[in-house]
mmCIF file of C-alpha atoms in Angstrom:
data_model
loop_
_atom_site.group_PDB
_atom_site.id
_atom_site.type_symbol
_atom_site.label_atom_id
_atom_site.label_comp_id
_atom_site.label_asym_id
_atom_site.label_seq_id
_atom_site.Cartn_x
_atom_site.Cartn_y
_atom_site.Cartn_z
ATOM 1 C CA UNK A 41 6.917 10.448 9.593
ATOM 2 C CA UNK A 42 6.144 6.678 9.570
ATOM 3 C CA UNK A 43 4.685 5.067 6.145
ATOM 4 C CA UNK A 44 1.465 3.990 6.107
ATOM 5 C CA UNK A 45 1.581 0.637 5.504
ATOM 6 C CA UNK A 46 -2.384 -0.524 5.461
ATOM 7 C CA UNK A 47 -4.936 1.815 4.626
ATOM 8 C CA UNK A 48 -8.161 1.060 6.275
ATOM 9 C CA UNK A 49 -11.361 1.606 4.179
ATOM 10 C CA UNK A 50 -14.596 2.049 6.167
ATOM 11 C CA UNK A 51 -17.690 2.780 4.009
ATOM 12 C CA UNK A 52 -19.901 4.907 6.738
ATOM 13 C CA UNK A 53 -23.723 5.286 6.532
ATOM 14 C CA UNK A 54 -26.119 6.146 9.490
ATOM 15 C CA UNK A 55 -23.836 4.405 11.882
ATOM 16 C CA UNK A 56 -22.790 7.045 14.291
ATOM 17 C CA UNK A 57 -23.930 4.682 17.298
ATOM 18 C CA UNK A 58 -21.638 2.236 15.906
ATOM 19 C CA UNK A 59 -18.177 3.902 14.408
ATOM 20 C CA UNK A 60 -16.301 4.902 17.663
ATOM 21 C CA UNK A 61 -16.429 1.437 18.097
ATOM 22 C CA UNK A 62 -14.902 0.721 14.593
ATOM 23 C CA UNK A 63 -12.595 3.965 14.985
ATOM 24 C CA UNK A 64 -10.905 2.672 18.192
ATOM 25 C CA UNK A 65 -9.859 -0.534 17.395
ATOM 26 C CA UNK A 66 -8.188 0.789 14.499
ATOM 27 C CA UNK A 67 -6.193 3.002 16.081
ATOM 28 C CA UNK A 68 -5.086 0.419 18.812
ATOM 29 C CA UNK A 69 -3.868 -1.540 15.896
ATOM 30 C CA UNK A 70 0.009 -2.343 16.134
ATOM 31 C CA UNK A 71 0.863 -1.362 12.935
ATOM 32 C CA UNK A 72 1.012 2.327 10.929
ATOM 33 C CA UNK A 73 -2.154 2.749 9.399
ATOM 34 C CA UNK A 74 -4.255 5.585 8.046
ATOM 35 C CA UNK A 75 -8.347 5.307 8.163
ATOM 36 C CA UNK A 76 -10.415 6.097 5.166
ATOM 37 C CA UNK A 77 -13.750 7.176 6.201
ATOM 38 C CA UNK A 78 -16.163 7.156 3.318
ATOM 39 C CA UNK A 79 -19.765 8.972 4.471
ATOM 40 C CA UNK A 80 -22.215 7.997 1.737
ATOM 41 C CA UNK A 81 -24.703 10.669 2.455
ATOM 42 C CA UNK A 82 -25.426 10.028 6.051
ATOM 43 C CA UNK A 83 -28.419 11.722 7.486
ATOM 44 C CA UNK A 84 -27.820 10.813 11.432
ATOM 45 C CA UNK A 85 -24.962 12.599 13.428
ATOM 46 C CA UNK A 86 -22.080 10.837 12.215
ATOM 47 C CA UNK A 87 -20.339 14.913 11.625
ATOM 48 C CA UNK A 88 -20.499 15.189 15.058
ATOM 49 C CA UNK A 89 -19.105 11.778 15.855
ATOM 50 C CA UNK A 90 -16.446 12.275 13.525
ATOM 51 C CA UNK A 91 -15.370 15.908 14.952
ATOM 52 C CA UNK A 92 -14.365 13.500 18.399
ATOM 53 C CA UNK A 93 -11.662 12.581 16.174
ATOM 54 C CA UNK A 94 -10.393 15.089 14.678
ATOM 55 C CA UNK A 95 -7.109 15.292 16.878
ATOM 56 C CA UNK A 96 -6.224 12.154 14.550
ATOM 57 C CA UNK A 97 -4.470 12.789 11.626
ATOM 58 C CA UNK A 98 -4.065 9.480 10.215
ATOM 59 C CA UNK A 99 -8.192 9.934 10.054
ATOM 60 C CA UNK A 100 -9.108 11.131 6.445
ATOM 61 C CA UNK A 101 -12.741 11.603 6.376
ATOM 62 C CA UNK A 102 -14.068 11.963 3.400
ATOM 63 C CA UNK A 103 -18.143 12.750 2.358
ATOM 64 C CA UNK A 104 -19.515 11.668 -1.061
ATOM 65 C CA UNK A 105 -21.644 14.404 -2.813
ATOM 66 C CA UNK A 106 -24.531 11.562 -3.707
ATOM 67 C CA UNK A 107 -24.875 8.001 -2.754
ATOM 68 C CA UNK A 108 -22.795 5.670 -3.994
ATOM 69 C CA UNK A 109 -23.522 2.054 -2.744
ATOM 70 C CA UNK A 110 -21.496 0.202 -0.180
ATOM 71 C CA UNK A 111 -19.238 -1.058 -3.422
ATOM 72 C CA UNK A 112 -18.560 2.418 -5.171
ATOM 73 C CA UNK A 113 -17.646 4.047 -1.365
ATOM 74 C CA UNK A 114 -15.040 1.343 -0.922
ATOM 75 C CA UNK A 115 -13.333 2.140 -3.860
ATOM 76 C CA UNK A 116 -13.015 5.325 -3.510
ATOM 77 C CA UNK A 117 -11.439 4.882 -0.540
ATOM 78 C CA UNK A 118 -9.237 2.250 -2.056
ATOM 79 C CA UNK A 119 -8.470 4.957 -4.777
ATOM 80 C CA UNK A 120 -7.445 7.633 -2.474
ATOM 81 C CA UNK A 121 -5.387 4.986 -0.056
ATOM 82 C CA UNK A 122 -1.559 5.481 0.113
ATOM 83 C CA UNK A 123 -0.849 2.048 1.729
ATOM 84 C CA UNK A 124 0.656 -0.315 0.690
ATOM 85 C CA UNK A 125 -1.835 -2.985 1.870
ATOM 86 C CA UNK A 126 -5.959 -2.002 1.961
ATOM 87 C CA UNK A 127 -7.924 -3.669 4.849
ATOM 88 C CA UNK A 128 -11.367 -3.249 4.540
ATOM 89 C CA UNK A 129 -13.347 -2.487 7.866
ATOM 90 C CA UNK A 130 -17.378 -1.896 7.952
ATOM 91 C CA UNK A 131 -18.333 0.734 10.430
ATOM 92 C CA UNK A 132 -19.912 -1.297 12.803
ATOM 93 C CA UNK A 133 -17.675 -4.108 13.139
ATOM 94 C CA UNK A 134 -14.570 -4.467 15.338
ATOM 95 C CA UNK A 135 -11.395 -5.579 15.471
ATOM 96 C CA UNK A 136 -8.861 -7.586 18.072
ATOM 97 C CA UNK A 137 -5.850 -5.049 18.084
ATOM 98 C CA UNK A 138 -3.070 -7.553 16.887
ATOM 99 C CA UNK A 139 -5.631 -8.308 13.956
ATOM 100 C CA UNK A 140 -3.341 -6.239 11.432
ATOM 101 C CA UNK A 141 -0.281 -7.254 13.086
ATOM 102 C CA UNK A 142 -0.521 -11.557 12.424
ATOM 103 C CA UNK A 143 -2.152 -11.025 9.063
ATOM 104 C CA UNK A 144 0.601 -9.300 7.649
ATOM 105 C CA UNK A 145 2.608 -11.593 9.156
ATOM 106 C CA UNK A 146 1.546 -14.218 7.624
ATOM 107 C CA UNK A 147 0.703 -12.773 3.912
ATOM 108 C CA UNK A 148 4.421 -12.227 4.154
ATOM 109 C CA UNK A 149 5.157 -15.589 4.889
ATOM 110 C CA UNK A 150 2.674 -17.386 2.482
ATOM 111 C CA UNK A 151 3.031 -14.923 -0.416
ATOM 112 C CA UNK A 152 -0.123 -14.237 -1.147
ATOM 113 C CA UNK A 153 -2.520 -10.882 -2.048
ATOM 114 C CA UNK A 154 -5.365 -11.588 0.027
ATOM 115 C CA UNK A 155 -5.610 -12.805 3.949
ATOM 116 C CA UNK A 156 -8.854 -13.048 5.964
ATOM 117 C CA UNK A 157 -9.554 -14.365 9.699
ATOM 118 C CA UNK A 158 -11.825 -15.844 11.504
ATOM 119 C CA UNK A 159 -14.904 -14.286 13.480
ATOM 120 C CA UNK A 160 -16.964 -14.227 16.871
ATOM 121 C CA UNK A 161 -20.158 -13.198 16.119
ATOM 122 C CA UNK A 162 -21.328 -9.709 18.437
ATOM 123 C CA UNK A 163 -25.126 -8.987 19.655
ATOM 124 C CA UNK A 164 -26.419 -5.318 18.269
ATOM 125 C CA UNK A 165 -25.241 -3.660 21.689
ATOM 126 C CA UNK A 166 -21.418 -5.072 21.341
ATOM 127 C CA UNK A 167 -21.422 -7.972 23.719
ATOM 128 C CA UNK A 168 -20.068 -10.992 22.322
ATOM 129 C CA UNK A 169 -21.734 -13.922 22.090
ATOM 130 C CA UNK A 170 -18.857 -16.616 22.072
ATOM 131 C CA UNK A 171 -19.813 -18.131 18.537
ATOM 132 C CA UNK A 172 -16.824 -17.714 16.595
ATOM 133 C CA UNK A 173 -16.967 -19.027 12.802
ATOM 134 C CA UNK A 174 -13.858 -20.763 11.819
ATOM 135 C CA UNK A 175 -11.847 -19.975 8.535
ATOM 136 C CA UNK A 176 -9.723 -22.473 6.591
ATOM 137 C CA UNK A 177 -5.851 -21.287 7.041
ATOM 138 C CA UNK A 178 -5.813 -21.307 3.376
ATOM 139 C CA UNK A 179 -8.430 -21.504 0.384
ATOM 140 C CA UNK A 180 -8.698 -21.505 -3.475
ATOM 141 C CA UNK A 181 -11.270 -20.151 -5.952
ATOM 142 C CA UNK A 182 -12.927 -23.980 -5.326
ATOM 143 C CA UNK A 183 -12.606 -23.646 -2.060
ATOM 144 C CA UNK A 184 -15.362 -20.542 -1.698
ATOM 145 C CA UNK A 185 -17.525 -21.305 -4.575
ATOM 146 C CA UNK A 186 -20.458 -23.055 -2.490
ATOM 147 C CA UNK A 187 -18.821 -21.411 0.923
ATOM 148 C CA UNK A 188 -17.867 -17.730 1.303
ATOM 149 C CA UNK A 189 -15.087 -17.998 4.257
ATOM 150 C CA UNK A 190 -14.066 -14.394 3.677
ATOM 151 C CA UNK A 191 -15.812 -12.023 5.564
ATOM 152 C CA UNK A 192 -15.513 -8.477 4.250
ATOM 153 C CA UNK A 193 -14.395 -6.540 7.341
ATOM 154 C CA UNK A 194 -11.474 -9.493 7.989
ATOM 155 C CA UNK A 195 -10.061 -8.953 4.523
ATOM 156 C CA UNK A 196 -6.281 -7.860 4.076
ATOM 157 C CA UNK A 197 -4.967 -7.392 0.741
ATOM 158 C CA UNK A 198 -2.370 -5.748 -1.341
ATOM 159 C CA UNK A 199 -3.250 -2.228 -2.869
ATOM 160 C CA UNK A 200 -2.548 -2.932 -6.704
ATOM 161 C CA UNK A 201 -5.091 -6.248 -6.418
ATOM 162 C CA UNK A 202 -7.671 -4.030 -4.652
ATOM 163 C CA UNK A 203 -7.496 -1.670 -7.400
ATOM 164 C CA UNK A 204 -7.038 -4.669 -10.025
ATOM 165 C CA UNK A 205 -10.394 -6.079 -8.990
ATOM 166 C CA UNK A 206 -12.482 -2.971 -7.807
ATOM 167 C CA UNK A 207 -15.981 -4.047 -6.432
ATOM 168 C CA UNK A 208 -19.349 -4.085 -8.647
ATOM 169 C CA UNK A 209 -22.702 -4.911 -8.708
ATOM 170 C CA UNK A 210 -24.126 -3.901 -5.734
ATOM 171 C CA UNK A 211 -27.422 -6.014 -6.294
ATOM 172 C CA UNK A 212 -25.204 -9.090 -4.955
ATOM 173 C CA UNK A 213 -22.409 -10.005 -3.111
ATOM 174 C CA UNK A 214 -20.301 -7.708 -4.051
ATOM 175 C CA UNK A 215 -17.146 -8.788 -1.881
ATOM 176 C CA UNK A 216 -17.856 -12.246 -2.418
ATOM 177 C CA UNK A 217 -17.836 -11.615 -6.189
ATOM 178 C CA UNK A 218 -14.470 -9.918 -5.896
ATOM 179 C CA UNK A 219 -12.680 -12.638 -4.055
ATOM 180 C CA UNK A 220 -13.861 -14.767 -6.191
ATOM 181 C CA UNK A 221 -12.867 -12.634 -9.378
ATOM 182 C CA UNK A 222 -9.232 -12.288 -7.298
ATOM 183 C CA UNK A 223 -9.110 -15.972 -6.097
ATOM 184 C CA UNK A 224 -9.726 -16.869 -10.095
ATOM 185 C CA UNK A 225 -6.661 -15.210 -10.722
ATOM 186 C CA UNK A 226 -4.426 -15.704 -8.218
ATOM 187 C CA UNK A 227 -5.524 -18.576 -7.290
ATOM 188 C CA UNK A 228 -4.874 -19.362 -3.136
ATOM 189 C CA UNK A 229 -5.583 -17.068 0.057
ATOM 190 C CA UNK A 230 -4.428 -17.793 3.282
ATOM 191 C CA UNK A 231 -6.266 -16.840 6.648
ATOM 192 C CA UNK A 232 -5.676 -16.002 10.553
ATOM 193 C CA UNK A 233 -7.982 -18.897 12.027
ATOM 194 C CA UNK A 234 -7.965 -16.993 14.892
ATOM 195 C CA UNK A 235 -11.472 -14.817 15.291
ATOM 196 C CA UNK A 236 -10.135 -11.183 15.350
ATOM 197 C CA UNK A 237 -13.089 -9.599 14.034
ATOM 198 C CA UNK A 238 -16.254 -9.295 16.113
ATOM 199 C CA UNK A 239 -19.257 -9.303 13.479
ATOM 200 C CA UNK A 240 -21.964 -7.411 14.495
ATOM 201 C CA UNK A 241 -25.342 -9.262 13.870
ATOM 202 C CA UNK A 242 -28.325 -7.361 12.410
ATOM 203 C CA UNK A 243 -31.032 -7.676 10.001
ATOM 204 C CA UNK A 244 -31.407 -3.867 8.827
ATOM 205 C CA UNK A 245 -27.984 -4.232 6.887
ATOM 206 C CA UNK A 246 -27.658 -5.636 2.996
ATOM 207 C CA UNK A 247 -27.660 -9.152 3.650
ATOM 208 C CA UNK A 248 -29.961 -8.849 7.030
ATOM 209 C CA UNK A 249 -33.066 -10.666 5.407
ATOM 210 C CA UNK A 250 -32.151 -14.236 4.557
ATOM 211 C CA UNK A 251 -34.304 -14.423 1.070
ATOM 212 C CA UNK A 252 -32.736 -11.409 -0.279
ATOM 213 C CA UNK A 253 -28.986 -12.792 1.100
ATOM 214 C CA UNK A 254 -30.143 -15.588 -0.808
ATOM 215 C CA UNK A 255 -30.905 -13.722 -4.287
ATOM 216 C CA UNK A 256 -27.685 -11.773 -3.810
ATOM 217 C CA UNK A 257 -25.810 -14.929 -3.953
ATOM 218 C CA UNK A 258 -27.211 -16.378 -6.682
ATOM 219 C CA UNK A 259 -26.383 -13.307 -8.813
ATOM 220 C CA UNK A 260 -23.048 -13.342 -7.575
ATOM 221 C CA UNK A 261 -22.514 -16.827 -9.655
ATOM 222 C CA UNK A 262 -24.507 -15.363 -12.446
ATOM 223 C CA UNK A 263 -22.278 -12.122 -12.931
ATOM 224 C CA UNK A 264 -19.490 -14.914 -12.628
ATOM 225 C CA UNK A 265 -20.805 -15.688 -15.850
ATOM 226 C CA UNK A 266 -21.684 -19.126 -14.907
ATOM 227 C CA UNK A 267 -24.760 -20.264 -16.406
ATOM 228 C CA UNK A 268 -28.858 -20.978 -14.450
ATOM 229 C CA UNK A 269 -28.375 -24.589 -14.438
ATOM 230 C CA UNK A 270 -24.496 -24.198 -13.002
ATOM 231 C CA UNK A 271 -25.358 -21.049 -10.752
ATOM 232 C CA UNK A 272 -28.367 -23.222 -9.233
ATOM 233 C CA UNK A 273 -25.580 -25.919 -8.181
ATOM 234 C CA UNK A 274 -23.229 -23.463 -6.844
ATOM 235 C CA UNK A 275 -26.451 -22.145 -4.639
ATOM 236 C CA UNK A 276 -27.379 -25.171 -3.012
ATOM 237 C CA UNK A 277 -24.061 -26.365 -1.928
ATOM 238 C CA UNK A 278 -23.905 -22.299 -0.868
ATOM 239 C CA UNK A 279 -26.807 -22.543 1.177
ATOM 240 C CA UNK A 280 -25.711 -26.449 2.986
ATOM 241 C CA UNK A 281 -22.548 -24.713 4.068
ATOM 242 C CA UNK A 282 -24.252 -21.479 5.500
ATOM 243 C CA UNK A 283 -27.111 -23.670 7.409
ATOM 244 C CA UNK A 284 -24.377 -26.386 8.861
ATOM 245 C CA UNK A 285 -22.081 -22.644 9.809
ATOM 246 C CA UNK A 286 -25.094 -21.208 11.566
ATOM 247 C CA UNK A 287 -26.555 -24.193 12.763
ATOM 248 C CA UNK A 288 -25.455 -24.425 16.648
ATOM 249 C CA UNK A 289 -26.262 -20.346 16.258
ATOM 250 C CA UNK A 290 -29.794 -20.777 14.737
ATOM 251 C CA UNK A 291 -30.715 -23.454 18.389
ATOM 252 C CA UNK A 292 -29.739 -20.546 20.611
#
């Protein structure tokens, strides 16, 4: 039997209209890879979607006895993963099937524990919209202070970091608090400026209502253990970025 290489984490809740979706473009990836499906206590039909798939036995799904949060679901996926890479994947996003393929690629070639890619932004009912948010082929802990570049469902990164540097707080960021916690330490990232994940939009998710995005960051610095006045700083030159990213998006 092939070794997994990457295990895929995807935290699931109430997202059976979205997961095939999610599923699919896994399993076209080019690479061996086994999918974690976390179901936090879902309450729609996402059994049923998930019996579709049970021919698949790189498919784990596994169902949490209570709800854990977005953060605590990913780690216990990252805690049960055999890979030797984790990619993170949230259930209604998608993925270009050579997405796995050039990031490991080029973690390989730049050495790094961490790799993220670009994005084209996707309407609710999956068709794109042809915005696609560029990435910086490679960033530092400065780099994403006042600019998060590293969207969650593009991340790559090796198994021992993702354990390392489990995520926390779910009352913020929490990915963007642990790149920056892993960026602190190791220092550079690289990136795939090419926009192989498709972000679904919507504003029923965590960070779907700006204000509350907007608190979430700001406790993000603070649990960085940087102080009002700093945190403050951080935020505005946070919130710049995101309005000159969206901009062009934001005139549609």
């Amino acid at each position: 039997m092939e070794e997994t290489l990457v295990s895929v984490v995807i935290p699931a809740y109430n997202c059976a209209c979205y997961i095939r979706q999610a599923l699919d473009s896994v399993l076209a990836q080019e690479v061996p890879a086994e999918i974690l499906v976390i179901d936090d206590c879902s309450t729609d039909n996402l059994d049923g979607v998930m019996q579709e798939y049970r021919q698949y036995p790189q498919i784990r799904y596994i169902k949490n006895e209570r709800n854990l949060g977005v953060a605590e679901a990913r780690n216990r996926g990252v805690s049960m993963a055999k890979g030797k890479y984790i990619a993170f994947l949230d259930a209604d996003d998608v993925w270009e099937k050579d997405k796995l393929k050039k990031q490991l690629a080029l973690i390989r070639e730049k050495g790094t524990v961490i790799c993220s890619t670009a994005r084209e932004l996707m309407n609710l009912d999956g068709t794109l919209t042809g915005y696609i948010i560029p990435v910086k082929t490679e960033y530092t802990f400065k780099d994403i202070l006042m600019g998060n570049q590293v969207n969650c469902s593009s991340v790559l990164l090796r198994a021992e970091v993702a354990r390392e540097f489990p995520m926390h707080h779910d009352d913020c960021h929490e990915d963007y608090l642990t790149w920056l916690e892993i960026l602190k330490k190791y220092k550079v990232g690289c990136a795939v400026n090419e926009p192989l994940l498709k972000y679904r939009i919507s504003n029923t998710g965590k960070s779907g209502s700006k204000l509350h995005s907007a608190k979430m960051t700001f406790l993000t610095y603070r649990y960085m253990g940087f102080g009002p006045i700093r945190s403050c700083l951080y935020f505005i030159g946070y919130a710049i970025r995101g309005l000159k990213k969206y901009f062009f998006w934001f005139l549609k």
